[in-house]
Short mmCIF file of the C-alpha atoms (twelve columns), coordinates in Angstrom:
data_MODEL
# 
_entry.id   MODEL 
# 
loop_
_atom_site.group_PDB 
_atom_site.id 
_atom_site.type_symbol 
_atom_site.label_atom_id 
_atom_site.label_alt_id 
_atom_site.label_comp_id 
_atom_site.label_asym_id 
_atom_site.label_seq_id 
_atom_site.Cartn_x 
_atom_site.Cartn_y 
_atom_site.Cartn_z 
_atom_site.pdbx_PDB_model_num 
ATOM 1   C CA . TRP A 1   23.752  55.649 124.681 1 
ATOM 2   C CA . LEU A 2   22.934  59.350 124.475 1 
ATOM 3   C CA . ALA A 3   20.407  58.750 121.689 1 
ATOM 4   C CA . VAL A 4   18.954  55.683 123.447 1 
ATOM 5   C CA . TRP A 5   18.429  57.461 126.747 1 
ATOM 6   C CA . GLY A 6   17.220  60.641 125.056 1 
ATOM 7   C CA . SER A 7   14.637  58.796 122.966 1 
ATOM 8   C CA . THR A 8   13.452  56.734 125.930 1 
ATOM 9   C CA . TYR A 9   13.183  59.801 128.177 1 
ATOM 10  C CA . LEU A 10  11.078  61.687 125.630 1 
ATOM 11  C CA . LEU A 11  8.697   58.731 125.305 1 
ATOM 12  C CA . TRP A 12  8.321   58.508 129.072 1 
ATOM 13  C CA . ARG A 13  7.878   62.282 129.476 1 
ATOM 14  C CA . TRP A 14  5.216   62.256 126.783 1 
ATOM 15  C CA . SER A 15  3.277   59.155 127.873 1 
ATOM 16  C CA . ARG A 16  4.161   58.587 131.552 1 
ATOM 17  C CA . GLN A 17  3.686   54.893 130.749 1 
ATOM 18  C CA . GLN A 18  6.303   52.501 132.105 1 
ATOM 19  C CA . LEU A 19  5.451   49.901 129.454 1 
ATOM 20  C CA . ILE A 20  6.357   52.332 126.669 1 
ATOM 21  C CA . LEU A 21  9.534   53.214 128.566 1 
ATOM 22  C CA . LEU A 22  10.596  49.547 128.753 1 
ATOM 23  C CA . LEU A 23  9.590   48.730 125.169 1 
ATOM 24  C CA . GLY A 24  11.356  51.758 123.746 1 
ATOM 25  C CA . PHE A 25  14.505  51.145 125.771 1 
ATOM 26  C CA . ALA A 26  14.703  47.458 124.813 1 
ATOM 27  C CA . TYR A 27  14.054  48.117 121.105 1 
ATOM 28  C CA . PHE A 28  16.495  51.026 120.898 1 
ATOM 29  C CA . CYS A 29  19.188  49.063 122.754 1 
ATOM 30  C CA . TYR A 30  18.853  46.148 120.339 1 
ATOM 31  C CA . THR A 31  18.968  48.191 117.140 1 
ATOM 32  C CA . ALA A 32  21.515  50.777 118.276 1 
ATOM 33  C CA . LEU A 33  23.833  49.014 120.714 1 
ATOM 34  C CA . ALA A 34  23.757  45.376 119.595 1 
ATOM 35  C CA . LEU A 35  23.706  46.081 115.860 1 
ATOM 36  C CA . SER A 36  25.247  49.581 115.713 1 
ATOM 37  C CA . TYR A 37  22.527  51.005 113.484 1 
ATOM 38  C CA . LEU A 38  22.329  54.803 113.347 1 
ATOM 39  C CA . ASP A 39  18.531  54.706 113.268 1 
ATOM 40  C CA . VAL A 40  18.194  55.630 116.924 1 
ATOM 41  C CA . TRP A 41  19.697  59.054 116.181 1 
ATOM 42  C CA . PHE A 42  17.049  60.031 113.674 1 
ATOM 43  C CA . GLY A 43  14.499  58.261 115.900 1 
ATOM 44  C CA . LEU A 44  15.414  60.693 118.674 1 
ATOM 45  C CA . PHE A 45  14.758  63.661 116.391 1 
ATOM 46  C CA . ILE A 46  11.480  62.166 115.111 1 
ATOM 47  C CA . ILE A 47  10.191  61.608 118.649 1 
ATOM 48  C CA . ALA A 48  11.218  65.160 119.562 1 
ATOM 49  C CA . ALA A 49  9.462   66.524 116.455 1 
ATOM 50  C CA . LEU A 50  6.224   64.696 117.215 1 
ATOM 51  C CA . TYR A 51  6.360   65.654 120.902 1 
ATOM 52  C CA . PHE A 52  6.817   69.336 120.034 1 
ATOM 53  C CA . LEU A 53  4.045   69.053 117.444 1 
ATOM 54  C CA . GLN A 54  1.678   67.735 120.077 1 
ATOM 55  C CA . GLN A 55  2.760   70.581 122.385 1 
ATOM 56  C CA . ARG A 56  2.052   73.095 119.560 1 
ATOM 57  C CA . LYS A 57  5.697   74.188 119.473 1 
ATOM 58  C CA . LEU A 58  5.718   74.170 115.698 1 
ATOM 59  C CA . VAL A 59  9.090   75.817 115.044 1 
ATOM 60  C CA . LEU A 60  10.890  73.323 117.285 1 
ATOM 61  C CA . ALA A 61  8.907   70.461 115.744 1 
ATOM 62  C CA . LEU A 62  9.961   71.359 112.195 1 
ATOM 63  C CA . LEU A 63  13.581  71.925 113.187 1 
ATOM 64  C CA . ALA A 64  13.699  68.515 114.869 1 
ATOM 65  C CA . TYR A 65  12.102  66.913 111.812 1 
ATOM 66  C CA . ALA A 66  14.670  68.549 109.520 1 
ATOM 67  C CA . ALA A 67  17.449  67.189 111.762 1 
ATOM 68  C CA . ALA A 68  15.885  63.715 111.434 1 
ATOM 69  C CA . VAL A 69  15.837  63.977 107.632 1 
ATOM 70  C CA . TYR A 70  19.469  65.099 107.566 1 
ATOM 71  C CA . THR A 71  20.378  62.117 109.736 1 
ATOM 72  C CA . LYS A 72  18.612  59.524 107.536 1 
ATOM 73  C CA . PHE A 73  16.591  60.179 104.398 1 
ATOM 74  C CA . PRO A 74  13.750  57.681 105.097 1 
ATOM 75  C CA . ALA A 75  12.246  60.293 107.441 1 
ATOM 76  C CA . LEU A 76  11.234  62.160 104.274 1 
ATOM 77  C CA . ILE A 77  8.504   59.594 103.633 1 
ATOM 78  C CA . ILE A 78  6.326   60.863 106.484 1 
ATOM 79  C CA . GLY A 79  6.844   64.499 105.422 1 
ATOM 80  C CA . PRO A 80  3.645   64.740 103.305 1 
ATOM 81  C CA . PHE A 81  1.538   63.535 106.249 1 
ATOM 82  C CA . LEU A 82  3.034   66.109 108.602 1 
ATOM 83  C CA . ALA A 83  2.533   68.804 105.957 1 
ATOM 84  C CA . VAL A 84  -1.148  67.935 105.522 1 
ATOM 85  C CA . TYR A 85  -1.620  67.974 109.298 1 
ATOM 86  C CA . LEU A 86  -0.026  71.421 109.593 1 
ATOM 87  C CA . LEU A 87  -2.078  72.841 106.725 1 
ATOM 88  C CA . LYS A 88  -5.359  71.459 108.051 1 
ATOM 89  C CA . SER A 89  -4.647  72.473 111.636 1 
ATOM 90  C CA . TYR A 90  -3.006  75.883 111.251 1 
ATOM 91  C CA . GLY A 91  -3.624  77.065 107.700 1 
ATOM 92  C CA . PHE A 92  -1.254  77.975 104.887 1 
ATOM 93  C CA . ARG A 93  0.105   81.278 106.235 1 
ATOM 94  C CA . THR A 94  0.927   79.961 109.687 1 
ATOM 95  C CA . SER A 95  2.519   76.836 108.237 1 
ATOM 96  C CA . ILE A 96  4.793   78.887 105.982 1 
ATOM 97  C CA . LYS A 97  5.659   81.260 108.820 1 
ATOM 98  C CA . VAL A 98  6.739   78.509 111.222 1 
ATOM 99  C CA . ALA A 99  8.659   76.783 108.419 1 
ATOM 100 C CA . LEU A 100 10.958  79.753 107.759 1 
ATOM 101 C CA . PRO A 101 13.483  78.908 110.534 1 
ATOM 102 C CA . THR A 102 13.646  75.338 109.183 1 
ATOM 103 C CA . ILE A 103 14.266  76.617 105.658 1 
ATOM 104 C CA . ALA A 104 17.101  78.746 107.034 1 
ATOM 105 C CA . PHE A 105 18.478  75.715 108.886 1 
ATOM 106 C CA . ILE A 106 18.424  73.631 105.689 1 
ATOM 107 C CA . PHE A 107 20.248  76.377 103.801 1 
ATOM 108 C CA . LEU A 108 22.955  76.701 106.465 1 
ATOM 109 C CA . ALA A 109 23.322  72.920 106.814 1 
ATOM 110 C CA . ASN A 110 23.943  72.619 103.079 1 
ATOM 111 C CA . LEU A 111 26.610  75.317 102.914 1 
ATOM 112 C CA . PRO A 112 29.580  73.125 103.957 1 
ATOM 113 C CA . PHE A 113 28.559  70.329 101.571 1 
ATOM 114 C CA . GLY A 114 27.294  72.133 98.506  1 
ATOM 115 C CA . LEU A 115 25.347  69.785 96.250  1 
ATOM 116 C CA . GLU A 116 26.584  66.630 97.961  1 
ATOM 117 C CA . THR A 117 23.330  66.342 99.951  1 
ATOM 118 C CA . PHE A 118 21.354  66.144 96.731  1 
ATOM 119 C CA . HIS A 119 23.855  63.728 95.198  1 
ATOM 120 C CA . ALA A 120 23.472  61.517 98.274  1 
ATOM 121 C CA . TYR A 121 19.695  61.600 97.886  1 
ATOM 122 C CA . LYS A 122 20.072  60.664 94.227  1 
ATOM 123 C CA . ARG A 123 22.227  57.688 95.210  1 
ATOM 124 C CA . VAL A 124 19.518  56.561 97.615  1 
ATOM 125 C CA . LEU A 125 16.976  56.583 94.788  1 
ATOM 126 C CA . GLY A 126 19.419  54.647 92.600  1 
ATOM 127 C CA . HIS A 127 19.154  51.370 94.553  1 
ATOM 128 C CA . GLN A 128 18.350  48.545 92.145  1 
ATOM 129 C CA . SER A 129 18.173  45.574 94.509  1 
ATOM 130 C CA . LEU A 130 14.737  44.000 94.491  1 
ATOM 131 C CA . SER A 131 14.940  43.470 98.248  1 
ATOM 132 C CA . SER A 132 17.954  44.509 100.319 1 
ATOM 133 C CA . GLN A 133 17.233  41.872 102.963 1 
ATOM 134 C CA . ALA A 134 13.780  43.253 103.764 1 
ATOM 135 C CA . LEU A 135 11.389  40.323 104.155 1 
ATOM 136 C CA . ASN A 136 8.577   41.889 102.148 1 
ATOM 137 C CA . LEU A 137 6.604   41.483 98.934  1 
ATOM 138 C CA . ASN A 138 9.751   41.919 96.843  1 
ATOM 139 C CA . TRP A 139 11.480  39.163 98.828  1 
ATOM 140 C CA . ILE A 140 8.633   36.884 97.754  1 
ATOM 141 C CA . PHE A 141 9.153   38.073 94.174  1 
ATOM 142 C CA . SER A 142 12.856  37.260 94.584  1 
ATOM 143 C CA . ARG A 143 12.052  33.716 95.641  1 
ATOM 144 C CA . ASN A 144 9.755   33.360 92.645  1 
ATOM 145 C CA . ILE A 145 12.505  34.543 90.268  1 
ATOM 146 C CA . ILE A 146 15.044  32.118 91.741  1 
ATOM 147 C CA . SER A 147 12.726  29.111 91.747  1 
ATOM 148 C CA . SER A 148 11.253  29.722 88.290  1 
ATOM 149 C CA . ASN A 149 14.706  30.052 86.719  1 
ATOM 150 C CA . GLY A 150 16.400  27.329 88.728  1 
ATOM 151 C CA . MET A 151 19.077  29.769 89.901  1 
ATOM 152 C CA . TRP A 152 20.821  29.755 93.236  1 
ATOM 153 C CA . GLY A 153 23.807  31.155 95.106  1 
ATOM 154 C CA . ASP A 154 26.044  34.016 93.982  1 
ATOM 155 C CA . TYR A 155 24.496  34.473 90.546  1 
ATOM 156 C CA . SER A 156 20.987  35.005 91.899  1 
ATOM 157 C CA . VAL A 157 22.308  37.457 94.502  1 
ATOM 158 C CA . ARG A 158 24.082  39.514 91.821  1 
ATOM 159 C CA . MET A 159 20.996  39.512 89.629  1 
ATOM 160 C CA . LEU A 160 18.646  40.601 92.396  1 
ATOM 161 C CA . TRP A 161 21.024  43.310 93.643  1 
ATOM 162 C CA . ASP A 162 22.193  44.616 90.238  1 
ATOM 163 C CA . GLY A 163 18.717  45.158 88.855  1 
ATOM 164 C CA . THR A 164 18.905  42.592 86.045  1 
ATOM 165 C CA . TYR A 165 15.633  40.959 87.139  1 
ATOM 166 C CA . PRO A 166 12.455  41.501 85.019  1 
ATOM 167 C CA . HIS A 167 11.489  45.155 85.448  1 
ATOM 168 C CA . TYR A 168 7.773   44.546 85.693  1 
ATOM 169 C CA . TYR A 169 8.463   43.492 89.308  1 
ATOM 170 C CA . LYS A 170 9.917   46.944 89.936  1 
ATOM 171 C CA . TRP A 171 7.017   48.820 88.360  1 
ATOM 172 C CA . LEU A 172 4.445   46.666 90.113  1 
ATOM 173 C CA . SER A 173 5.985   47.305 93.535  1 
ATOM 174 C CA . LEU A 174 6.351   51.044 92.890  1 
ATOM 175 C CA . SER A 175 2.779   51.314 91.635  1 
ATOM 176 C CA . LEU A 176 1.497   49.573 94.756  1 
ATOM 177 C CA . PHE A 177 3.606   51.838 96.971  1 
ATOM 178 C CA . TRP A 178 2.475   55.130 95.467  1 
ATOM 179 C CA . SER A 179 -1.127  53.938 95.446  1 
ATOM 180 C CA . SER A 180 -0.801  53.141 99.150  1 
ATOM 181 C CA . ILE A 181 0.657   56.569 99.922  1 
ATOM 182 C CA . ALA A 182 -2.137  58.264 97.939  1 
ATOM 183 C CA . ALA A 183 -4.784  56.203 99.743  1 
ATOM 184 C CA . ALA A 184 -3.344  57.029 103.175 1 
ATOM 185 C CA . LEU A 185 -3.203  60.747 102.336 1 
ATOM 186 C CA . ALA A 186 -6.780  60.608 101.023 1 
ATOM 187 C CA . VAL A 187 -7.974  59.116 104.318 1 
ATOM 188 C CA . MET A 188 -6.136  61.832 106.228 1 
ATOM 189 C CA . ILE A 189 -7.623  64.614 104.085 1 
ATOM 190 C CA . LYS A 190 -11.161 63.213 104.293 1 
ATOM 191 C CA . TYR A 191 -11.485 62.891 108.042 1 
ATOM 192 C CA . PRO A 192 -11.270 65.651 110.702 1 
ATOM 193 C CA . LYS A 193 -7.800  66.788 111.649 1 
ATOM 194 C CA . SER A 194 -6.057  65.089 114.557 1 
ATOM 195 C CA . LEU A 195 -2.451  64.254 115.327 1 
ATOM 196 C CA . GLU A 196 -3.430  60.651 116.062 1 
ATOM 197 C CA . LEU A 197 -4.932  60.260 112.584 1 
ATOM 198 C CA . ALA A 198 -1.894  61.935 110.998 1 
ATOM 199 C CA . LEU A 199 0.512   59.544 112.734 1 
ATOM 200 C CA . ALA A 200 -1.658  56.520 111.956 1 
ATOM 201 C CA . CYS A 201 -1.661  57.427 108.247 1 
ATOM 202 C CA . ALA A 202 2.086   58.157 108.381 1 
ATOM 203 C CA . PHE A 203 2.613   54.733 109.959 1 
ATOM 204 C CA . ILE A 204 0.726   52.873 107.230 1 
ATOM 205 C CA . GLY A 205 2.495   54.965 104.590 1 
ATOM 206 C CA . TYR A 206 5.910   54.103 105.981 1 
ATOM 207 C CA . PHE A 207 4.942   50.456 106.464 1 
ATOM 208 C CA . SER A 208 4.050   50.502 102.755 1 
ATOM 209 C CA . TYR A 209 7.585   51.687 102.025 1 
ATOM 210 C CA . PHE A 210 9.062   48.720 103.881 1 
ATOM 211 C CA . MET A 211 6.712   46.186 102.284 1 
ATOM 212 C CA . LEU A 212 6.645   47.437 98.696  1 
ATOM 213 C CA . VAL A 213 9.630   49.585 97.668  1 
ATOM 214 C CA . ILE A 214 12.678  48.046 95.979  1 
ATOM 215 C CA . GLY A 215 15.927  48.503 97.875  1 
ATOM 216 C CA . SER A 216 14.215  48.407 101.273 1 
ATOM 217 C CA . HIS A 217 16.476  47.060 104.026 1 
ATOM 218 C CA . GLU A 218 15.832  44.743 106.949 1 
ATOM 219 C CA . ASN A 219 16.048  47.599 109.484 1 
ATOM 220 C CA . HIS A 220 13.666  49.947 107.689 1 
ATOM 221 C CA . LEU A 221 10.723  49.115 109.936 1 
ATOM 222 C CA . PHE A 222 12.398  51.212 112.623 1 
ATOM 223 C CA . LEU A 223 10.454  54.402 111.888 1 
ATOM 224 C CA . SER A 224 7.157   52.495 111.861 1 
ATOM 225 C CA . CYS A 225 7.953   51.356 115.402 1 
ATOM 226 C CA . VAL A 226 8.801   54.906 116.467 1 
ATOM 227 C CA . LEU A 227 5.529   56.227 115.012 1 
ATOM 228 C CA . LEU A 228 3.594   53.553 116.893 1 
ATOM 229 C CA . MET A 229 5.370   54.455 120.137 1 
ATOM 230 C CA . ALA A 230 4.306   58.061 119.557 1 
ATOM 231 C CA . LEU A 231 0.736   56.877 118.926 1 
ATOM 232 C CA . CYS A 232 0.867   55.008 122.242 1 
ATOM 233 C CA . CYS A 233 1.763   58.286 123.921 1 
ATOM 234 C CA . ILE A 234 -1.431  59.800 122.489 1 
ATOM 235 C CA . ASN A 235 -3.798  56.830 122.880 1 
ATOM 236 C CA . PHE A 236 -2.137  54.076 124.888 1 
ATOM 237 C CA . ARG A 237 -4.958  51.519 124.961 1 
ATOM 238 C CA . GLN A 238 -5.662  51.777 121.246 1 
ATOM 239 C CA . TRP A 239 -2.106  51.324 119.982 1 
ATOM 240 C CA . ILE A 240 -0.030  49.397 122.518 1 
ATOM 241 C CA . GLY A 241 -0.898  45.979 121.057 1 
ATOM 242 C CA . VAL A 242 -0.060  47.047 117.499 1 
ATOM 243 C CA . CYS A 243 3.156   48.650 118.763 1 
ATOM 244 C CA . PHE A 244 4.346   45.428 120.403 1 
ATOM 245 C CA . LEU A 245 3.421   43.450 117.280 1 
ATOM 246 C CA . ILE A 246 5.322   45.669 114.823 1 
ATOM 247 C CA . CYS A 247 8.358   45.990 117.124 1 
ATOM 248 C CA . GLY A 248 8.403   42.200 117.286 1 
ATOM 249 C CA . VAL A 249 8.122   41.901 113.501 1 
ATOM 250 C CA . SER A 250 10.945  44.425 113.070 1 
ATOM 251 C CA . SER A 251 13.197  42.581 115.521 1 
ATOM 252 C CA . ILE A 252 12.529  39.197 113.887 1 
ATOM 253 C CA . ASN A 253 13.368  40.615 110.449 1 
ATOM 254 C CA . ILE A 254 16.703  41.867 111.744 1 
ATOM 255 C CA . MET A 255 17.534  38.766 113.787 1 
ATOM 256 C CA . LEU A 256 17.078  36.477 110.777 1 
ATOM 257 C CA . PHE A 257 20.076  38.183 109.177 1 
ATOM 258 C CA . TYR A 258 22.220  39.427 112.071 1 
ATOM 259 C CA . GLY A 259 21.274  37.526 115.201 1 
ATOM 260 C CA . LEU A 260 21.217  39.150 118.614 1 
ATOM 261 C CA . LEU A 261 24.676  40.706 118.448 1 
ATOM 262 C CA . GLY A 262 25.194  41.365 114.751 1 
ATOM 263 C CA . ASN A 263 27.326  38.269 114.103 1 
ATOM 264 C CA . ASN A 264 24.719  36.440 111.971 1 
ATOM 265 C CA . PRO A 265 22.263  33.991 113.476 1 
ATOM 266 C CA . GLN A 266 24.233  30.830 112.612 1 
ATOM 267 C CA . LEU A 267 21.150  29.086 111.216 1 
ATOM 268 C CA . PHE A 268 20.045  31.305 108.387 1 
ATOM 269 C CA . SER A 269 22.684  33.392 106.663 1 
ATOM 270 C CA . GLY A 270 26.240  33.216 105.377 1 
ATOM 271 C CA . PHE A 271 27.730  36.602 104.614 1 
ATOM 272 C CA . THR A 272 30.399  37.024 107.323 1 
ATOM 273 C CA . GLU A 273 34.056  36.187 106.761 1 
ATOM 274 C CA . THR A 274 33.785  33.254 109.141 1 
ATOM 275 C CA . HIS A 275 30.909  31.743 107.240 1 
ATOM 276 C CA . MET A 276 32.596  32.322 103.899 1 
ATOM 277 C CA . ALA A 277 35.637  30.560 105.337 1 
ATOM 278 C CA . ILE A 278 33.431  27.576 106.089 1 
ATOM 279 C CA . GLN A 279 32.224  27.506 102.491 1 
ATOM 280 C CA . SER A 280 35.715  27.764 101.006 1 
ATOM 281 C CA . GLY A 281 37.418  25.511 103.542 1 
ATOM 282 C CA . GLU A 282 39.834  28.262 104.590 1 
ATOM 283 C CA . TYR A 283 39.514  27.829 108.334 1 
ATOM 284 C CA . THR A 284 41.633  29.451 110.971 1 
ATOM 285 C CA . ASP A 285 43.570  27.025 113.139 1 
ATOM 286 C CA . ILE A 286 41.305  27.518 116.142 1 
ATOM 287 C CA . PHE A 287 38.140  27.217 114.102 1 
ATOM 288 C CA . LYS A 288 39.461  24.101 112.374 1 
ATOM 289 C CA . GLN A 289 40.148  22.497 115.747 1 
ATOM 290 C CA . ILE A 290 36.563  23.195 116.809 1 
ATOM 291 C CA . ILE A 291 35.190  21.633 113.628 1 
ATOM 292 C CA . GLU A 292 37.406  18.557 114.022 1 
ATOM 293 C CA . ARG A 293 36.227  18.193 117.627 1 
ATOM 294 C CA . ILE A 294 32.591  18.341 116.516 1 
ATOM 295 C CA . SER A 295 33.323  15.726 113.872 1 
ATOM 296 C CA . ASP A 296 34.980  13.422 116.419 1 
ATOM 297 C CA . GLU A 297 32.136  13.815 118.914 1 
ATOM 298 C CA . PHE A 298 29.093  13.696 116.662 1 
ATOM 299 C CA . GLY A 299 30.177  12.177 113.375 1 
ATOM 300 C CA . GLN A 300 30.519  13.553 109.855 1 
ATOM 301 C CA . ASP A 301 26.778  13.510 109.110 1 
ATOM 302 C CA . ILE A 302 26.034  15.904 111.959 1 
ATOM 303 C CA . LEU A 303 28.957  18.095 110.913 1 
ATOM 304 C CA . ASP A 304 27.663  18.260 107.321 1 
ATOM 305 C CA . PHE A 305 24.219  19.246 108.577 1 
ATOM 306 C CA . ILE A 306 25.661  22.010 110.783 1 
ATOM 307 C CA . ASN A 307 27.837  23.326 107.952 1 
ATOM 308 C CA . SER A 308 24.911  23.376 105.528 1 
ATOM 309 C CA . MET A 309 22.834  25.390 107.992 1 
ATOM 310 C CA . VAL A 310 25.631  27.780 108.905 1 
ATOM 311 C CA . SER A 311 26.740  28.511 105.388 1 
ATOM 312 C CA . ARG A 312 23.340  28.666 103.724 1 
ATOM 313 C CA . ASN A 313 22.831  31.807 101.691 1 
ATOM 314 C CA . PRO A 314 19.388  33.319 102.425 1 
ATOM 315 C CA . TYR A 315 18.936  33.934 98.685  1 
ATOM 316 C CA . GLU A 316 19.176  30.208 97.953  1 
ATOM 317 C CA . LEU A 317 16.164  27.948 97.988  1 
ATOM 318 C CA . SER A 318 15.883  26.298 101.362 1 
ATOM 319 C CA . PRO A 319 16.830  22.587 101.493 1 
ATOM 320 C CA . TYR A 320 14.584  22.222 104.554 1 
ATOM 321 C CA . PRO A 321 10.792  21.756 104.829 1 
ATOM 322 C CA . ILE A 322 10.207  25.397 105.817 1 
ATOM 323 C CA . ASP A 323 11.942  28.388 104.224 1 
ATOM 324 C CA . LEU A 324 11.947  30.626 107.292 1 
ATOM 325 C CA . HIS A 325 12.763  33.824 105.421 1 
ATOM 326 C CA . LEU A 326 9.931   33.237 102.961 1 
ATOM 327 C CA . ALA A 327 7.524   32.324 105.759 1 
ATOM 328 C CA . VAL A 328 8.325   35.547 107.640 1 
ATOM 329 C CA . ALA A 329 7.953   37.592 104.433 1 
ATOM 330 C CA . ALA A 330 4.477   36.099 103.920 1 
ATOM 331 C CA . PHE A 331 3.618   36.748 107.582 1 
ATOM 332 C CA . ASN A 332 4.747   40.374 107.213 1 
ATOM 333 C CA . LEU A 333 2.500   40.747 104.175 1 
ATOM 334 C CA . VAL A 334 -0.489  39.472 106.174 1 
ATOM 335 C CA . ILE A 335 0.282   41.882 109.026 1 
ATOM 336 C CA . TYR A 336 0.556   44.736 106.530 1 
ATOM 337 C CA . GLY A 337 -2.866  43.903 105.128 1 
ATOM 338 C CA . CYS A 338 -4.349  43.718 108.640 1 
ATOM 339 C CA . CYS A 339 -2.916  47.151 109.472 1 
ATOM 340 C CA . TRP A 340 -4.758  48.596 106.474 1 
ATOM 341 C CA . ILE A 341 -7.991  47.015 107.681 1 
# 
């Protein structure tokens, strides 16, 4: 709650827009309180960093950004964009001068842990899963691998998560990602300096991470939403529509795997103990009574349909006319392309 209220208050103080206040509060409550993600903590520090940057309080901005990075590493991805903005706006000497307290903070923060911070970062880079439940380009690749090889179920999940898929998928996605980052930085360098441009380029760079990088997770659109909320604080009319769209896309991606309260959305996924119990037939007494009651009331055919929906693994090919995960992944790819335009 502290992080939710703190983040929401900073957005309201910065923008004085009630719509941003309500959107931020609803989105942070869903991701932090319903699903227990830690993202809202580094979101608080990111919002503080961008607010201080806009207020020209550079030392506080860099300290807040460092705290965000030490909370969750994905904040590092927008670092190059902030660095280019500082260099273009304040010059090399001033940028180095205001960065000294942050360098000291990083040194002191590392003292209790030694090299463990760097080992943790190395583990982050070691993810081999083609898509860790992010409905993106690599999810589409995953579907192609499964369908072309006729694989399904546990084997396909192990293959896609253990990195035994064809590696040209990995190099293609990484090449597209780094090309996108380079293009966004080139746009930022070419045009006159402004915080709005810096955040817009950081947004498209981070959106590229979600859409293209292997190992991306379903909740990794969070920072894109935070950046768009910050852009709304700078230019409300220009960015509020995009902000609502991307927050909606982020929420849909999460709900397809975890539902509204983190207990899986009953129609799409099957990774909880309850759902695995359905697949193996190892029901608890209460749950078995519920299933028998459904069978008595609606017949075995309806029960079989419900069980097939409940227990369906999202990595399997859909037995229904529309594969919702694949459809959302394709929709996300279209939105990503529109954001570039």
